[in-house]
Amino acid sequence: MHPITLPCVLMRAGTSRGPFFLRDWLPADETARDETLIGAIGASDLLQVDGVGGGSTLTSKVAIVSRSSQPDCDVDYLFAQVGVGQRSVDTRPNCGNMLSGVAPFAIEQGLVAAQDGQTTVRVFNVNTRARIDVTVLTPGRRVTYDGLTSIDGVAGTAAPIRLNFLDAWGSVTGSVFPTGQRIDVIDGVEVTCIDAAMPLMIVRAADLGVGGREPPIELDANRTLLERLERLRLVAGERMGLGDVSTSVIPKPVLVSRGHDDDSVTSRYFTPRRCHASHAVTGAIGVATAFALPGTVASGPTSVAGVRKLSVLHPQGRIDVEVAIDGDGADARIQRASLVRTARKILQGELHIPDYVFSRPIQIRDQNHDQIHEGDNPMLKHLIAPTLAAALAATAPAAHAFPDKAITIVVPTAAGGGNDAMARTIAQKLGTLLGQTIVIDNRAGANGSIASEFVARAPADGHTLMFGYIATHSMNPALQKLRYDPVNDFEPIGLVGYSATLMVANANVPVKDVKDLVAQLKAKPDKYTYASAGNGTAPHFAAELFKMNAGVVMLGVPYKGSAPAVSDTIGGQTQFMFPSLFTALPHVKAGKLKALAVAGPKRSASLPDVPTLKEAGVDGVDVMQWYGLFAPARTPKPIVEQLNKALNQILNDKDIIKRIEDHGADVESSTPEQLGALVKSELTKWKGVVQKAKLTAD
């Protein structure tokens, strides 16, 4: 694959921001479409520096617009929530903020003819199958973004955009109150499960021990609150008929408390594991509905039929919602709800999507002919050439003996960590043996999946290799569904070695030993935080196993590799970590980290006075990390054998052995078949751990 280019309009819509696409601009295949969105946002990175995202769920949103398939609607709007720091695309929820940009975008792209003065566009939300009338100002039959309307959470003013929700009640579950009750009791807490524009689980803030007006940063730091909310949300999701919602963003949890007057309610809206910086529009509709109707945990002091203007108070101000109520008491229902948003077009042009996000070449096929073609789509010229090029490259015979150019070893972690150091140690000798330059390519991010996917799709000619390890080829695939298969997408070359996992602490943390740490955490849960090289890595698994077996609570902070995680543990931003002995030993010897225990079956010869966790009173934490070299699947056997022979020759070098062992790792070579068997057995082992410990990728 090569990078692709496609049209894009970047818009601020309400208090959100993201790219807007016509459906025809994107691949028809859903997998290719989602991978395109991941590349557009830069989802694999927490900061999203390689895309147009902003490192937040509020700026990782996408709107896909097309002419409507519904007879009474003008356009279809599919909303996509793209992951932050993880490769995911969720099209189950709706976003009312992004909705405010749909009508201006549709008019400017020629899907709807503008009227002189103002234009109302009926939008069909594909996610929830609800209809919304969106009215925008169009003086002279042209969209204007300039105006004097302000909304809280956005600087400046702009033209008003009115959203009139026509049938958003019960659009996802089929009922406004999908459990059949306006108040349910879950784990002793009263909650209201409501489906009004967005499935919500609403809880009184006071019932969870908070005031309800705290800033988001304070609520996000309250780990006990977040864990309690999530437990309630999981049960609520089941009762609402949504099934297992552990990997879904709905229902959204909401904390409510009293407003300023009888027509306002204070809300803290979660997305679902972080508090929203302001408030979602669809969430505001749901909260206003629960406030207007009697018998819910959010019900206001009065409930009368007719039109009411209500205010949902959020951390950055308020959202005013106008609701039309029909009936009284238990028979009361919401006929419609409307509110005002603003939007602004930021830029329009071509968006370049990197090749590493795609798991396979994009296939575009005619509906009537089983062949690839360009058709009338203006973006196909950007897609078709790379596809054909990849196909030709895959079938072309090798013209030269291996290796005939530089060899790249892709390392799935940032430079400076243990994996990087080990790979560079091997590369120095490997280049000499093979007579070619060896390039180390650090492709950190997404817990190793960026590097793994890149190598899995690379030409199977031996010139692109991967320094894989326990996280990329067993732990992360055991934890979550990825876009690569650790067994079928790789040819094992050979094992490099093993390294014990070490439990370390910041040198100044006031903890004497493991027993002291457990006692402190039981007395005050979440007193300390631990760093990991990312969810799905060995430091993450070891820490979670420690928490489970010790019966303690400790907040985890995922980093983009072991190097920055170790750095912050040394600096005191986090207090504990479970790095490999190879990574940690130099810092322990320098006095920058304090070794507490070995997370393995025996003590390390490098630190003979440091006990195992079992000896320290915490059994069941055995994480021996391993490292190996891999090539893409279908790499010719003679090339694999040549690489294995060279690797094993290097691992028999006394200087290499000493350099690796000085860092606390044990060198061990293998055949390709032995490494392949190790991957399969480790994958099975860690799948069992994930199930037993109930670990998740969040």
CSV table of C-alpha atoms in Angstrom, one decimal, residues 3-438:
chain,number,residue,atom,x,y,z
A,3,PRO,CA,-0.6,6.6,1.2
A,4,ILE,CA,-4.0,7.7,-0.2
A,5,THR,CA,-5.5,11.2,-0.6
A,6,LEU,CA,-9.1,12.1,-0.3
A,7,PRO,CA,-11.3,15.2,-0.1
A,8,CYS,CA,-12.1,16.5,3.4
A,9,VAL,CA,-13.7,19.4,5.2
A,10,LEU,CA,-12.6,20.0,8.8
A,11,MET,CA,-15.2,21.7,10.9
A,12,ARG,CA,-15.9,22.9,14.4
A,13,ALA,CA,-19.4,21.8,15.1
A,14,GLY,CA,-20.9,22.8,18.4
A,15,THR,CA,-18.3,22.0,21.0
A,16,SER,CA,-16.7,19.2,18.9
A,17,ARG,CA,-14.4,19.2,16.0
A,18,GLY,CA,-13.6,16.7,13.2
A,19,PRO,CA,-13.5,15.9,9.5
A,20,PHE,CA,-16.6,15.8,7.4
A,21,PHE,CA,-16.8,13.4,4.4
A,22,LEU,CA,-19.2,12.6,1.7
A,23,ARG,CA,-19.9,8.9,1.9
A,24,ASP,CA,-18.6,8.5,-1.7
A,25,TRP,CA,-15.2,9.9,-0.7
A,26,LEU,CA,-14.6,6.9,1.5
A,27,PRO,CA,-14.0,3.3,0.7
A,28,ALA,CA,-17.3,1.3,0.5
A,29,ASP,CA,-15.8,-1.6,2.5
A,30,GLU,CA,-16.4,-0.9,6.2
A,31,THR,CA,-13.0,-2.2,7.4
A,32,ALA,CA,-11.2,0.0,4.9
A,33,ARG,CA,-13.4,2.9,5.7
A,34,ASP,CA,-12.7,2.6,9.5
A,35,GLU,CA,-9.0,2.3,8.8
A,36,THR,CA,-9.2,5.4,6.7
A,37,LEU,CA,-10.9,7.2,9.6
A,38,ILE,CA,-8.3,5.9,12.0
A,39,GLY,CA,-5.6,7.3,9.8
A,40,ALA,CA,-7.4,10.6,9.3
A,41,ILE,CA,-7.7,11.2,13.0
A,42,GLY,CA,-4.3,9.7,14.0
A,43,ALA,CA,-6.1,7.5,16.5
A,44,SER,CA,-3.2,5.2,17.3
A,45,ASP,CA,-1.4,8.0,19.2
A,46,LEU,CA,-2.7,9.5,22.4
A,47,LEU,CA,-1.7,13.0,21.2
A,48,GLN,CA,-2.9,12.2,17.6
A,49,VAL,CA,0.0,14.1,16.2
A,50,ASP,CA,-0.2,12.1,12.9
A,51,GLY,CA,-3.7,13.1,12.1
A,52,VAL,CA,-6.3,15.9,12.5
A,53,GLY,CA,-7.5,14.7,15.9
A,54,GLY,CA,-6.7,16.7,19.1
A,55,GLY,CA,-6.0,14.1,21.6
A,56,SER,CA,-9.5,14.1,23.0
A,57,THR,CA,-12.8,12.3,22.4
A,58,LEU,CA,-14.3,15.7,21.6
A,59,THR,CA,-11.9,16.2,18.7
A,60,SER,CA,-11.8,12.6,17.4
A,61,LYS,CA,-15.2,12.7,15.8
A,62,VAL,CA,-16.2,12.1,12.2
A,63,ALA,CA,-19.3,12.9,10.2
A,64,ILE,CA,-20.1,10.9,7.0
A,65,VAL,CA,-22.9,12.5,4.9
A,66,SER,CA,-24.8,11.3,1.8
A,67,ARG,CA,-28.2,11.8,0.1
A,68,SER,CA,-30.8,10.1,2.2
A,69,SER,CA,-32.2,6.7,1.6
A,70,GLN,CA,-35.3,7.7,3.6
A,71,PRO,CA,-38.2,9.2,1.6
A,72,ASP,CA,-39.0,12.0,4.0
A,73,CYS,CA,-35.4,13.1,4.7
A,74,ASP,CA,-32.8,15.1,2.8
A,75,VAL,CA,-29.5,13.6,4.0
A,76,ASP,CA,-28.2,10.6,5.9
A,77,TYR,CA,-25.7,11.3,8.7
A,78,LEU,CA,-23.5,8.6,10.1
A,79,PHE,CA,-21.4,9.6,13.1
A,80,ALA,CA,-18.2,7.8,14.0
A,81,GLN,CA,-16.3,8.1,17.3
A,82,VAL,CA,-12.7,7.4,16.6
A,83,GLY,CA,-10.4,6.1,19.4
A,84,VAL,CA,-7.8,8.2,21.3
A,85,GLY,CA,-4.6,6.2,21.6
A,86,GLN,CA,-6.3,3.1,20.3
A,87,ARG,CA,-7.4,1.9,16.8
A,88,SER,CA,-11.1,1.9,17.2
A,89,VAL,CA,-14.2,3.3,15.4
A,90,ASP,CA,-17.6,3.2,17.1
A,91,THR,CA,-20.7,4.0,15.0
A,92,ARG,CA,-23.2,3.0,17.7
A,93,PRO,CA,-23.7,6.4,19.4
A,94,ASN,CA,-24.9,9.7,17.9
A,95,CYS,CA,-23.3,13.1,18.3
A,96,GLY,CA,-25.5,16.2,18.4
A,97,ASN,CA,-22.6,18.6,18.3
A,98,MET,CA,-21.3,17.2,15.0
A,99,LEU,CA,-24.9,17.1,13.8
A,100,SER,CA,-24.8,20.9,13.8
A,101,GLY,CA,-22.3,20.9,11.0
A,102,VAL,CA,-24.2,18.4,8.8
A,103,ALA,CA,-26.6,20.8,7.2
A,104,PRO,CA,-24.0,23.5,6.2
A,105,PHE,CA,-21.8,20.8,4.9
A,106,ALA,CA,-24.6,19.2,2.9
A,107,ILE,CA,-25.6,22.5,1.3
A,108,GLU,CA,-22.1,23.4,0.4
A,109,GLN,CA,-21.5,20.0,-1.2
A,110,GLY,CA,-24.6,20.3,-3.3
A,111,LEU,CA,-26.7,17.7,-1.6
A,112,VAL,CA,-29.4,20.2,-0.6
A,113,ALA,CA,-30.5,23.4,-2.5
A,114,ALA,CA,-30.2,26.5,-0.3
A,115,GLN,CA,-33.2,28.8,0.2
A,116,ASP,CA,-32.9,32.5,0.4
A,117,GLY,CA,-32.8,33.5,4.1
A,118,GLN,CA,-32.7,30.2,5.9
A,119,THR,CA,-32.8,26.6,4.9
A,120,THR,CA,-34.1,23.6,6.9
A,121,VAL,CA,-32.5,20.3,6.2
A,122,ARG,CA,-34.1,17.1,7.5
A,123,VAL,CA,-31.3,14.8,8.7
A,124,PHE,CA,-31.7,11.1,9.2
A,125,ASN,CA,-29.2,9.9,11.8
A,126,VAL,CA,-28.1,6.4,10.7
A,127,ASN,CA,-26.7,5.5,14.1
A,128,THR,CA,-30.0,5.9,16.0
A,129,ARG,CA,-32.5,6.0,13.1
A,130,ALA,CA,-33.8,9.3,14.3
A,131,ARG,CA,-34.9,12.4,12.3
A,132,ILE,CA,-33.7,15.9,13.1
A,133,ASP,CA,-34.6,19.2,11.4
A,134,VAL,CA,-31.6,21.4,11.2
A,135,THR,CA,-32.1,25.0,10.3
A,136,VAL,CA,-29.2,27.2,9.1
A,137,LEU,CA,-28.9,30.8,7.8
A,138,THR,CA,-28.5,31.0,4.1
A,139,PRO,CA,-28.7,34.7,3.0
A,140,GLY,CA,-28.5,35.0,-0.8
A,141,ARG,CA,-28.8,31.2,-0.9
A,142,ARG,CA,-25.3,30.7,0.6
A,143,VAL,CA,-24.4,29.3,4.0
A,144,THR,CA,-23.1,31.9,6.4
A,145,TYR,CA,-21.0,31.0,9.5
A,146,ASP,CA,-20.8,34.6,10.7
A,147,GLY,CA,-23.3,35.7,13.4
A,148,LEU,CA,-23.7,36.9,17.0
A,149,THR,CA,-24.8,33.7,18.7
A,150,SER,CA,-22.5,32.3,21.3
A,151,ILE,CA,-22.5,28.9,23.0
A,152,ASP,CA,-20.7,28.0,26.2
A,153,GLY,CA,-17.5,26.1,25.5
A,154,VAL,CA,-16.6,27.9,22.3
A,155,ALA,CA,-14.8,31.2,21.9
A,156,GLY,CA,-16.4,34.0,19.8
A,157,THR,CA,-19.7,34.1,18.1
A,158,ALA,CA,-21.3,32.6,14.9
A,159,ALA,CA,-24.5,32.1,13.1
A,160,PRO,CA,-27.2,30.2,15.0
A,161,ILE,CA,-28.0,26.6,13.9
A,162,ARG,CA,-31.3,25.2,15.4
A,163,LEU,CA,-31.6,21.5,16.0
A,164,ASN,CA,-35.1,20.2,16.3
A,165,PHE,CA,-35.2,16.5,17.4
A,166,LEU,CA,-38.4,14.9,16.1
A,167,ASP,CA,-38.2,11.3,17.2
A,168,ALA,CA,-35.1,10.7,19.3
A,169,TRP,CA,-37.0,9.1,22.1
A,170,GLY,CA,-36.4,5.3,22.3
A,171,SER,CA,-34.5,5.4,19.0
A,172,VAL,CA,-31.8,3.0,20.1
A,173,THR,CA,-33.6,0.6,22.5
A,174,GLY,CA,-37.2,1.1,21.3
A,175,SER,CA,-38.4,2.7,24.5
A,176,VAL,CA,-37.7,6.0,26.4
A,177,PHE,CA,-37.4,4.0,29.6
A,178,PRO,CA,-36.1,0.6,28.3
A,179,THR,CA,-36.1,-1.2,31.7
A,180,GLY,CA,-39.8,-0.5,32.0
A,181,GLN,CA,-39.2,1.7,35.0
A,182,ARG,CA,-38.3,5.4,35.6
A,183,ILE,CA,-36.1,4.4,38.5
A,184,ASP,CA,-34.1,1.2,38.9
A,185,VAL,CA,-31.9,0.2,41.9
A,186,ILE,CA,-28.5,-1.2,41.0
A,187,ASP,CA,-26.1,-2.2,43.9
A,188,GLY,CA,-28.2,-0.1,46.3
A,189,VAL,CA,-28.1,3.1,44.1
A,190,GLU,CA,-31.1,4.6,42.4
A,191,VAL,CA,-30.6,5.2,38.7
A,192,THR,CA,-32.7,6.3,35.7
A,193,CYS,CA,-32.0,4.4,32.5
A,194,ILE,CA,-33.3,6.5,29.6
A,195,ASP,CA,-33.1,6.5,25.9
A,196,ALA,CA,-33.6,10.1,24.7
A,197,ALA,CA,-31.3,11.0,21.8
A,198,MET,CA,-28.6,9.0,23.6
A,199,PRO,CA,-28.9,6.0,26.0
A,200,LEU,CA,-28.0,7.3,29.4
A,201,MET,CA,-27.7,6.0,32.9
A,202,ILE,CA,-28.4,9.0,35.2
A,203,VAL,CA,-27.4,9.0,38.9
A,204,ARG,CA,-27.8,11.6,41.6
A,205,ALA,CA,-24.3,12.9,42.4
A,206,ALA,CA,-25.1,12.9,46.1
A,207,ASP,CA,-25.8,9.2,46.0
A,208,LEU,CA,-22.2,8.6,45.0
A,209,GLY,CA,-20.7,10.9,47.5
A,210,VAL,CA,-19.9,13.9,45.3
A,211,GLY,CA,-21.5,17.3,45.0
A,212,GLY,CA,-22.1,17.2,41.2
A,213,ARG,CA,-20.5,20.6,40.5
A,214,GLU,CA,-16.9,19.5,40.6
A,215,PRO,CA,-14.7,20.3,37.6
A,216,PRO,CA,-14.0,17.4,35.2
A,217,ILE,CA,-10.4,17.1,36.3
A,218,GLU,CA,-11.4,16.5,39.9
A,219,LEU,CA,-14.0,13.9,38.9
A,220,ASP,CA,-11.5,12.1,36.6
A,221,ALA,CA,-9.0,11.9,39.5
A,222,ASN,CA,-11.6,10.2,41.7
A,223,ARG,CA,-10.8,6.6,40.6
A,224,THR,CA,-13.2,5.1,43.2
A,225,LEU,CA,-16.1,7.1,41.6
A,226,LEU,CA,-15.1,6.1,38.1
A,227,GLU,CA,-15.0,2.5,39.0
A,228,ARG,CA,-18.3,2.6,40.8
A,229,LEU,CA,-19.9,4.4,37.8
A,230,GLU,CA,-18.6,1.8,35.4
A,231,ARG,CA,-19.9,-1.1,37.5
A,232,LEU,CA,-23.3,0.6,37.6
A,233,ARG,CA,-23.1,1.3,33.8
A,234,LEU,CA,-22.4,-2.4,32.9
A,235,VAL,CA,-25.5,-3.5,34.8
A,236,ALA,CA,-27.6,-0.7,33.4
A,237,GLY,CA,-26.5,-1.7,29.8
A,238,GLU,CA,-27.7,-5.3,30.4
A,239,ARG,CA,-31.1,-4.1,31.8
A,240,MET,CA,-31.5,-1.7,28.9
A,241,GLY,CA,-31.2,-4.5,26.4
A,242,LEU,CA,-27.8,-3.4,25.1
A,243,GLY,CA,-26.0,-6.6,26.2
A,244,ASP,CA,-22.4,-6.5,27.3
A,245,VAL,CA,-21.4,-2.8,27.1
A,246,SER,CA,-17.9,-3.2,28.4
A,247,THR,CA,-16.5,-2.4,25.0
A,248,SER,CA,-19.2,0.1,24.1
A,249,VAL,CA,-19.5,3.8,24.9
A,250,ILE,CA,-23.2,3.6,25.6
A,251,PRO,CA,-25.1,4.0,27.8
A,252,LYS,CA,-23.3,7.2,29.0
A,253,PRO,CA,-23.2,7.7,32.7
A,254,VAL,CA,-24.4,11.1,34.0
A,255,LEU,CA,-24.3,12.7,37.5
A,256,VAL,CA,-27.1,15.2,38.2
A,257,SER,CA,-27.7,17.7,41.0
A,258,ARG,CA,-29.8,20.8,41.6
A,259,GLY,CA,-29.6,23.7,39.2
A,260,HIS,CA,-29.8,27.4,39.8
A,261,ASP,CA,-33.6,27.5,39.6
A,262,ASP,CA,-36.7,25.4,38.9
A,263,ASP,CA,-35.9,25.3,35.2
A,264,SER,CA,-32.3,24.1,35.4
A,265,VAL,CA,-30.4,21.0,36.3
A,266,THR,CA,-26.7,20.6,36.8
A,267,SER,CA,-25.1,17.7,34.9
A,268,ARG,CA,-21.7,16.0,34.7
A,269,TYR,CA,-21.6,13.9,31.5
A,270,PHE,CA,-19.1,11.0,31.1
A,271,THR,CA,-17.9,9.7,27.8
A,272,PRO,CA,-18.1,7.1,29.5
A,273,ARG,CA,-14.8,6.8,31.4
A,274,ARG,CA,-13.9,10.5,31.5
A,275,CYS,CA,-16.0,13.5,32.4
A,276,HIS,CA,-16.9,15.7,29.4
A,277,ALA,CA,-15.2,19.1,29.4
A,278,SER,CA,-18.6,20.6,28.6
A,279,HIS,CA,-21.6,18.5,27.6
A,280,ALA,CA,-22.8,16.4,24.6
A,281,VAL,CA,-25.9,17.8,22.8
A,282,THR,CA,-27.6,14.4,22.7
A,283,GLY,CA,-26.8,14.0,26.3
A,284,ALA,CA,-28.4,17.4,27.1
A,285,ILE,CA,-31.6,16.2,25.3
A,286,GLY,CA,-31.6,13.1,27.5
A,287,VAL,CA,-30.9,15.0,30.7
A,288,ALA,CA,-33.6,17.6,29.9
A,289,THR,CA,-36.1,14.8,29.1
A,290,ALA,CA,-35.4,13.1,32.5
A,291,PHE,CA,-35.7,16.5,34.2
A,292,ALA,CA,-39.0,17.4,32.5
A,293,LEU,CA,-40.7,14.1,33.1
A,294,PRO,CA,-41.8,13.1,36.6
A,295,GLY,CA,-40.6,10.1,38.5
A,296,THR,CA,-36.9,10.0,37.5
A,297,VAL,CA,-33.8,10.6,39.6
A,298,ALA,CA,-33.4,13.9,37.7
A,299,SER,CA,-37.0,15.2,37.8
A,300,GLY,CA,-37.4,18.8,38.5
A,301,PRO,CA,-39.7,20.4,41.1
A,302,THR,CA,-42.4,21.0,38.5
A,303,SER,CA,-43.8,19.1,35.6
A,304,VAL,CA,-46.4,20.7,33.4
A,305,ALA,CA,-47.7,20.1,29.9
A,306,GLY,CA,-46.7,22.6,27.2
A,307,VAL,CA,-43.5,24.1,26.0
A,308,ARG,CA,-40.7,24.6,28.6
A,309,LYS,CA,-37.3,26.2,28.3
A,310,LEU,CA,-34.9,24.3,30.4
A,311,SER,CA,-31.2,24.7,31.0
A,312,VAL,CA,-28.6,21.9,31.4
A,313,LEU,CA,-25.7,23.4,33.4
A,314,HIS,CA,-22.3,21.9,32.5
A,315,PRO,CA,-18.6,22.7,33.5
A,316,GLN,CA,-18.3,25.4,30.8
A,317,GLY,CA,-21.7,27.0,31.1
A,318,ARG,CA,-25.2,25.9,29.9
A,319,ILE,CA,-27.1,24.3,27.1
A,320,ASP,CA,-30.7,25.7,26.7
A,321,VAL,CA,-33.2,23.1,25.6
A,322,GLU,CA,-36.8,23.8,24.6
A,323,VAL,CA,-39.0,20.8,25.2
A,324,ALA,CA,-42.7,20.3,24.3
A,325,ILE,CA,-44.4,18.1,26.8
A,326,ASP,CA,-47.7,16.3,26.2
A,327,GLY,CA,-49.8,14.9,29.1
A,328,ASP,CA,-49.3,14.8,32.9
A,329,GLY,CA,-47.9,12.4,35.5
A,330,ALA,CA,-47.0,8.9,34.3
A,331,ASP,CA,-48.6,9.7,30.9
A,332,ALA,CA,-46.4,12.7,30.2
A,333,ARG,CA,-44.2,12.4,27.1
A,334,ILE,CA,-41.9,14.6,25.1
A,335,GLN,CA,-43.1,15.5,21.7
A,336,ARG,CA,-40.0,17.3,20.5
A,337,ALA,CA,-36.9,19.1,21.8
A,338,SER,CA,-34.8,21.8,20.2
A,339,LEU,CA,-31.7,23.8,20.9
A,340,VAL,CA,-29.3,26.1,19.3
A,341,ARG,CA,-25.7,25.3,18.3
A,342,THR,CA,-23.1,27.0,16.0
A,343,ALA,CA,-20.5,25.6,13.5
A,344,ARG,CA,-17.6,26.9,11.6
A,345,LYS,CA,-15.7,25.6,8.6
A,346,ILE,CA,-12.0,25.5,9.4
A,347,LEU,CA,-10.5,24.2,6.2
A,348,GLN,CA,-11.3,22.3,3.0
A,349,GLY,CA,-8.9,20.4,0.9
A,350,GLU,CA,-7.1,17.0,0.5
A,351,LEU,CA,-6.4,14.8,3.5
A,352,HIS,CA,-3.4,12.4,3.2
A,353,ILE,CA,-3.9,9.0,4.8
A,354,PRO,CA,-0.7,7.1,5.8
A,355,ASP,CA,-0.2,3.5,4.5
A,356,TYR,CA,0.5,2.0,7.9
A,357,VAL,CA,-3.2,2.2,9.0
A,358,PHE,CA,-4.4,-0.3,6.3
A,359,SER,CA,-4.4,-4.0,7.0
A,360,ARG,CA,-4.8,-4.9,3.3
A,361,PRO,CA,-4.9,-3.1,-0.1
A,362,ILE,CA,-8.2,-1.3,-0.7
A,363,GLN,CA,-10.4,-3.1,-3.2
A,364,ILE,CA,-13.0,-1.0,-5.2
A,365,ARG,CA,-15.3,-3.1,-7.3
A,366,ASP,CA,-18.1,-2.3,-9.7
A,367,GLN,CA,-21.5,-3.3,-8.6
A,368,ASN,CA,-22.2,-5.2,-11.8
A,369,HIS,CA,-18.7,-6.3,-12.8
A,370,ASP,CA,-16.2,-8.3,-10.7
A,371,GLN,CA,-13.3,-6.1,-11.6
A,372,ILE,CA,-11.5,-3.2,-10.1
A,373,HIS,CA,-12.1,0.1,-11.8
A,374,GLU,CA,-12.0,3.9,-11.3
A,375,GLY,CA,-15.6,4.7,-12.1
A,376,ASP,CA,-16.9,8.3,-11.4
A,377,ASN,CA,-15.4,8.7,-8.0
A,378,PRO,CA,-12.8,11.4,-8.0
A,379,MET,CA,-10.8,9.8,-5.2
A,380,LEU,CA,-10.4,6.4,-6.9
A,381,LYS,CA,-7.4,7.5,-8.8
A,382,HIS,CA,-5.7,7.9,-5.4
A,383,LEU,CA,-6.8,4.4,-4.3
A,384,ILE,CA,-6.5,2.3,-7.4
A,385,ALA,CA,-2.9,2.7,-8.2
A,386,PRO,CA,-1.6,1.7,-4.8
A,387,THR,CA,-3.9,-1.4,-4.9
A,388,LEU,CA,-2.6,-2.6,-8.2
A,389,ALA,CA,0.9,-1.8,-7.2
A,390,ALA,CA,0.6,-3.9,-4.1
A,391,ALA,CA,-0.9,-6.7,-6.1
A,392,LEU,CA,1.8,-6.7,-8.7
A,393,ALA,CA,4.5,-6.5,-6.0
A,394,ALA,CA,3.1,-9.5,-4.2
A,395,THR,CA,3.2,-11.7,-7.4
A,396,ALA,CA,6.5,-10.4,-8.9
A,397,PRO,CA,9.3,-13.0,-8.7
A,398,ALA,CA,12.5,-12.1,-6.8
A,399,ALA,CA,15.2,-10.8,-9.1
A,400,HIS,CA,18.2,-10.9,-6.7
A,401,ALA,CA,19.7,-13.0,-4.0
A,402,PHE,CA,18.8,-12.0,-0.4
A,403,PRO,CA,19.6,-9.5,0.9
A,404,ASP,CA,19.9,-7.0,-2.0
A,405,LYS,CA,19.2,-3.8,0.0
A,406,ALA,CA,19.1,-2.4,3.5
A,407,ILE,CA,17.2,-4.4,6.1
A,408,THR,CA,14.8,-2.6,8.4
A,409,ILE,CA,14.1,-4.0,11.9
A,410,VAL,CA,10.9,-2.4,13.2
A,411,VAL,CA,10.8,-2.0,17.0
A,412,PRO,CA,7.3,-1.6,18.5
A,413,THR,CA,8.5,0.7,21.3
A,414,ALA,CA,10.0,4.2,21.6
A,415,ALA,CA,13.8,4.6,21.4
A,416,GLY,CA,15.7,4.2,24.7
A,417,GLY,CA,13.7,1.3,26.1
A,418,GLY,CA,14.8,-2.3,26.7
A,419,ASN,CA,13.4,-3.6,23.4
A,420,ASP,CA,15.2,-0.8,21.5
A,421,ALA,CA,18.5,-1.4,23.2
A,422,MET,CA,18.4,-5.2,22.5
A,423,ALA,CA,17.4,-4.7,18.9
A,424,ARG,CA,20.2,-2.3,18.3
A,425,THR,CA,22.7,-4.6,20.0
A,426,ILE,CA,21.7,-7.4,17.6
A,427,ALA,CA,21.6,-5.1,14.5
A,428,GLN,CA,25.2,-4.1,14.8
A,429,LYS,CA,26.4,-7.7,14.3
A,430,LEU,CA,23.6,-8.7,11.9
A,431,GLY,CA,24.5,-6.1,9.3
A,432,THR,CA,28.1,-7.3,9.2
A,433,LEU,CA,27.1,-11.0,8.8
A,434,LEU,CA,24.6,-10.2,6.0
A,435,GLY,CA,26.6,-7.6,4.3
A,436,GLN,CA,23.9,-4.9,4.4
A,437,THR,CA,22.9,-1.9,6.4
A,438,ILE,CA,20.5,-2.6,9.2
